[in-house]
C-alpha cells in the first residue's frame, strides 16, 4: 500500500497571498501524480495529472511541479482568492490511485 | 452528459442490515473505484476494477463486496452494516487504468445506527 502524505493539513491565508502545498509519495512503482480540488458539498475535480520527472503544469493561477526521483510534488496558488478555498488532494498512481489526507485552504477576503 | 451517477445520495441503515450502493458511468471508462471519506483521513480506496469481470481490493476492503459485470456499472455491497461504516462514499471512474484523471460521483452519505 502506498503512503501519500500532504502538508500542511490546513492553511489560512489572506486574499492576494501566494501559497504552496506539498505532497510526498513513494518514488518506487510510480506511474503518475494527480492533484484534485475539492469544494465543500461537491465532488473532487481534477487539476493535473503529471507523469514525468521535472514536469510542471499550469492552469490559471495554479501550477504544480513534480520530482519523481525524490518523491514529492508542489502545488502553488498565486494571488489566492476566496473562491480558491477548498481541500486540495494529491494522489499517487502505482497500479491503483491512493490519496493523501488533503490540505484544507481557507482564503479570507 | 450524466458522467458518474451514484444512488442513493443519503441512506440510514440499522446495524446488521445489508445494502447496495449503485454507481454507473456513461463515458465507457475502463477503471472504476470506490472510496470512503472520513474526517481527517482523505479518501481511502475500498475496491477497484480495471475492467468488466475484474475487481481487486484497495486499502480498506473488509465488510464490502463489489462486482463488475458490465463496463458501466460498479455496485458496492455492504454485507452486514456496522457503525464503523458510517461515512461518505464516492465512486470514481477513469478512461484507462493509468495516467488519466478520475471523475467522481456526487457521493452517498451513509449512516449506520
Tab-separated table of C-alpha atoms in Angstrom:
chain	number	residue	atom	x	y	z
A	1	UNK	CA	0.000	0.000	0.000
A	2	UNK	CA	1.344	3.397	-0.991
A	3	UNK	CA	1.734	6.057	1.671
A	4	UNK	CA	0.909	9.513	0.365
A	5	UNK	CA	1.449	12.420	2.745
A	6	UNK	CA	0.336	16.019	2.352
A	7	UNK	CA	1.370	19.103	4.290
A	8	UNK	CA	0.214	21.266	5.802
A	9	UNK	CA	-3.142	19.799	6.888
A	10	UNK	CA	-4.738	23.241	6.790
A	11	UNK	CA	-3.781	26.719	5.757
A	12	UNK	CA	-5.401	30.089	6.354
A	13	UNK	CA	-4.270	32.964	4.127
A	14	UNK	CA	-5.409	36.427	3.171
A	15	UNK	CA	-6.726	37.294	-0.262
A	16	UNK	CA	-3.795	38.082	-2.534
A	17	UNK	CA	-1.297	35.858	-0.702
A	18	UNK	CA	0.538	33.221	-2.673
A	19	UNK	CA	0.726	29.784	-1.138
A	20	UNK	CA	2.028	26.306	-1.743
A	21	UNK	CA	1.391	22.772	-0.517
A	22	UNK	CA	3.495	19.640	-0.532
A	23	UNK	CA	2.676	16.075	-1.487
A	24	UNK	CA	5.167	13.292	-0.804
A	25	UNK	CA	4.833	9.799	-2.199
A	26	UNK	CA	6.900	6.622	-2.575
A	27	UNK	CA	9.140	7.001	-5.619
A	28	UNK	CA	9.148	3.267	-6.359
A	29	UNK	CA	6.427	1.786	-8.610
A	30	UNK	CA	5.378	5.287	-9.672
A	31	UNK	CA	3.132	5.913	-12.672
A	32	UNK	CA	1.539	9.328	-12.156
A	33	UNK	CA	0.759	12.016	-9.601
A	34	UNK	CA	-2.697	13.592	-9.543
A	35	UNK	CA	-3.925	16.843	-7.972
A	36	UNK	CA	-7.617	17.400	-7.252
A	37	UNK	CA	-9.603	20.349	-5.959
A	38	UNK	CA	-12.483	19.504	-3.617
A	39	UNK	CA	-15.019	22.131	-2.660
A	40	UNK	CA	-17.379	21.581	0.258
A	41	UNK	CA	-20.539	19.631	-0.679
A	42	UNK	CA	-19.154	18.868	-4.118
A	43	UNK	CA	-17.069	16.088	-5.656
A	44	UNK	CA	-13.308	16.240	-6.249
A	45	UNK	CA	-12.321	17.638	-9.637
A	46	UNK	CA	-9.010	17.013	-11.362
A	47	UNK	CA	-6.471	19.813	-11.658
A	48	UNK	CA	-3.425	17.992	-13.018
A	49	UNK	CA	-2.114	14.544	-13.871
A	50	UNK	CA	1.679	14.505	-14.029
A	51	UNK	CA	3.949	11.686	-15.054
A	52	UNK	CA	7.452	12.906	-15.915
A	53	UNK	CA	10.211	13.923	-13.537
A	54	UNK	CA	10.615	17.693	-13.695
A	55	UNK	CA	7.147	18.121	-15.156
A	56	UNK	CA	5.459	21.445	-14.494
A	57	UNK	CA	1.808	22.162	-15.260
A	58	UNK	CA	-0.223	25.351	-15.007
A	59	UNK	CA	-3.909	26.229	-15.007
A	60	UNK	CA	-4.577	29.921	-14.495
A	61	UNK	CA	-3.089	30.939	-11.132
A	62	UNK	CA	-2.468	27.348	-10.075
A	63	UNK	CA	0.655	25.416	-11.004
A	64	UNK	CA	2.311	22.177	-9.936
A	65	UNK	CA	5.748	20.614	-10.142
A	66	UNK	CA	6.860	17.006	-9.894
A	67	UNK	CA	10.035	15.318	-8.647
A	68	UNK	CA	9.699	11.573	-9.106
A	69	UNK	CA	13.257	10.747	-8.008
A	70	UNK	CA	12.778	12.145	-4.509
A	71	UNK	CA	9.026	11.550	-4.409
A	72	UNK	CA	7.410	14.947	-3.981
A	73	UNK	CA	5.159	17.406	-5.773
A	74	UNK	CA	4.337	21.032	-5.014
A	75	UNK	CA	1.097	22.841	-5.779
A	76	UNK	CA	1.313	26.641	-5.989
A	77	UNK	CA	-1.511	29.170	-5.957
A	78	UNK	CA	-0.538	32.699	-6.950
A	79	UNK	CA	-2.607	35.563	-5.558
A	80	UNK	CA	-5.145	33.458	-3.636
A	81	UNK	CA	-8.805	34.402	-3.974
A	82	UNK	CA	-11.729	33.457	-1.670
A	83	UNK	CA	-13.029	31.141	-4.402
A	84	UNK	CA	-9.795	29.126	-4.082
A	85	UNK	CA	-10.974	27.960	-0.658
A	86	UNK	CA	-11.211	24.173	-0.916
A	87	UNK	CA	-9.418	20.995	0.053
A	88	UNK	CA	-6.582	20.105	-2.307
A	89	UNK	CA	-5.893	16.406	-2.674
A	90	UNK	CA	-2.949	14.685	-4.232
A	91	UNK	CA	-2.970	11.040	-5.265
A	92	UNK	CA	-0.204	8.720	-6.343
A	93	UNK	CA	-0.825	6.166	-9.016
A	94	UNK	CA	1.043	2.861	-8.813
A	95	UNK	CA	-1.490	0.466	-10.263
A	96	UNK	CA	-4.234	1.997	-8.136
A	97	UNK	CA	-4.928	5.572	-7.120
A	98	UNK	CA	-4.092	6.304	-3.483
A	99	UNK	CA	-4.926	9.700	-1.983
A	100	UNK	CA	-3.277	11.776	0.689
A	101	UNK	CA	-5.284	13.325	3.518
A	102	UNK	CA	-5.574	16.673	1.755
A	103	UNK	CA	-4.686	20.285	2.535
A	104	UNK	CA	-7.635	22.469	3.525
A	105	UNK	CA	-7.147	26.013	2.241
A	106	UNK	CA	-9.162	28.944	3.567
A	107	UNK	CA	-8.735	32.331	1.877
A	108	UNK	CA	-10.101	35.334	3.767
A	109	UNK	CA	-11.223	38.444	1.879
B	1	UNK	CA	-23.574	14.211	-20.011
B	2	UNK	CA	-24.504	12.192	-16.941
B	3	UNK	CA	-20.898	11.306	-16.088
B	4	UNK	CA	-20.705	9.219	-12.895
B	5	UNK	CA	-24.040	8.663	-11.169
B	6	UNK	CA	-24.330	7.369	-7.629
B	7	UNK	CA	-27.509	6.345	-5.856
B	8	UNK	CA	-28.787	6.854	-3.252
B	9	UNK	CA	-27.449	10.231	-2.047
B	10	UNK	CA	-28.395	9.548	1.565
B	11	UNK	CA	-29.089	6.336	3.453
B	12	UNK	CA	-29.656	5.322	7.056
B	13	UNK	CA	-29.180	1.665	7.933
B	14	UNK	CA	-29.575	-0.337	11.098
B	15	UNK	CA	-26.625	-2.401	12.286
B	16	UNK	CA	-26.653	-5.768	10.547
B	17	UNK	CA	-28.663	-4.672	7.520
B	18	UNK	CA	-27.256	-5.087	4.031
B	19	UNK	CA	-27.496	-2.730	1.106
B	20	UNK	CA	-26.012	-1.907	-2.278
B	21	UNK	CA	-24.666	1.455	-3.333
B	22	UNK	CA	-25.086	1.903	-7.051
B	23	UNK	CA	-22.555	3.506	-9.378
B	24	UNK	CA	-22.927	3.922	-13.128
B	25	UNK	CA	-20.859	5.793	-15.692
B	26	UNK	CA	-21.693	6.538	-19.300
B	27	UNK	CA	-18.204	7.501	-20.506
B	28	UNK	CA	-17.029	3.983	-21.446
B	29	UNK	CA	-14.353	4.156	-18.761
B	30	UNK	CA	-12.279	1.055	-18.052
B	31	UNK	CA	-11.266	1.857	-14.494
B	32	UNK	CA	-13.760	2.273	-11.653
B	33	UNK	CA	-13.226	2.517	-7.933
B	34	UNK	CA	-14.936	3.109	-4.614
B	35	UNK	CA	-13.599	5.364	-1.863
B	36	UNK	CA	-14.795	6.291	1.573
B	37	UNK	CA	-14.202	9.681	3.104
B	38	UNK	CA	-13.862	10.105	6.844
B	39	UNK	CA	-12.882	13.273	8.719
B	40	UNK	CA	-9.130	13.843	8.693
B	41	UNK	CA	-8.458	10.784	6.559
B	42	UNK	CA	-8.928	11.940	2.996
B	43	UNK	CA	-10.207	9.366	0.532
B	44	UNK	CA	-9.441	5.715	1.234
B	45	UNK	CA	-9.700	3.136	-1.515
B	46	UNK	CA	-12.135	0.289	-0.819
B	47	UNK	CA	-12.189	-1.723	-4.070
B	48	UNK	CA	-11.371	-1.068	-7.678
B	49	UNK	CA	-11.876	-2.611	-11.103
B	50	UNK	CA	-9.730	-2.374	-14.221
B	51	UNK	CA	-12.448	-3.722	-16.495
B	52	UNK	CA	-15.564	-5.861	-16.693
B	53	UNK	CA	-15.116	-9.089	-14.760
B	54	UNK	CA	-12.007	-7.884	-12.882
B	55	UNK	CA	-12.008	-6.482	-9.349
B	56	UNK	CA	-9.374	-6.079	-6.652
B	57	UNK	CA	-9.055	-4.886	-3.085
B	58	UNK	CA	-7.933	-1.453	-2.017
B	59	UNK	CA	-6.796	-0.127	1.370
B	60	UNK	CA	-9.947	-0.844	3.393
B	61	UNK	CA	-11.908	-3.710	1.738
B	62	UNK	CA	-13.256	-5.520	4.808
B	63	UNK	CA	-17.056	-5.589	5.054
B	64	UNK	CA	-17.563	-4.666	1.396
B	65	UNK	CA	-18.078	-6.642	-1.809
B	66	UNK	CA	-18.021	-5.474	-5.412
B	67	UNK	CA	-18.676	-6.918	-8.834
B	68	UNK	CA	-18.216	-5.591	-12.368
B	69	UNK	CA	-20.478	-7.456	-14.762
B	70	UNK	CA	-20.633	-4.573	-17.252
B	71	UNK	CA	-18.330	-1.701	-18.170
B	72	UNK	CA	-20.921	0.817	-16.991
B	73	UNK	CA	-21.829	-0.424	-13.512
B	74	UNK	CA	-19.805	-0.996	-10.358
B	75	UNK	CA	-22.048	-1.592	-7.306
B	76	UNK	CA	-20.692	-1.675	-3.763
B	77	UNK	CA	-22.356	-4.077	-1.329
B	78	UNK	CA	-22.334	-3.783	2.424
B	79	UNK	CA	-22.921	-7.299	3.686
B	80	UNK	CA	-23.763	-6.565	7.331
B	81	UNK	CA	-23.602	-2.873	8.127
B	82	UNK	CA	-21.652	-1.703	11.169
B	83	UNK	CA	-21.461	1.762	12.762
B	84	UNK	CA	-17.795	1.913	11.637
B	85	UNK	CA	-19.082	2.013	8.062
B	86	UNK	CA	-20.768	5.363	8.644
B	87	UNK	CA	-19.057	7.509	6.047
B	88	UNK	CA	-19.401	9.324	2.759
B	89	UNK	CA	-18.800	7.024	-0.189
B	90	UNK	CA	-17.531	8.159	-3.572
B	91	UNK	CA	-17.450	6.233	-6.804
B	92	UNK	CA	-14.905	7.277	-9.425
B	93	UNK	CA	-14.045	6.279	-12.954
B	94	UNK	CA	-11.274	7.000	-15.432
B	95	UNK	CA	-10.776	6.235	-19.083
B	96	UNK	CA	-7.928	3.843	-18.501
B	97	UNK	CA	-6.077	2.403	-15.575
B	98	UNK	CA	-3.138	4.773	-15.658
B	99	UNK	CA	-2.290	8.377	-16.298
B	100	UNK	CA	-5.814	9.707	-16.767
B	101	UNK	CA	-7.870	11.850	-14.434
B	102	UNK	CA	-10.597	10.356	-12.278
B	103	UNK	CA	-14.194	11.578	-12.453
B	104	UNK	CA	-16.193	11.344	-9.246
B	105	UNK	CA	-19.848	10.803	-8.481
B	106	UNK	CA	-21.728	13.089	-6.109
B	107	UNK	CA	-21.242	10.852	-3.109
B	108	UNK	CA	-23.501	8.787	-0.840
B	109	UNK	CA	-23.770	9.755	2.809
B	110	UNK	CA	-24.372	6.567	4.793
B	111	UNK	CA	-25.239	6.448	8.469
B	112	UNK	CA	-25.344	3.136	10.325
B	113	UNK	CA	-27.174	3.259	13.649
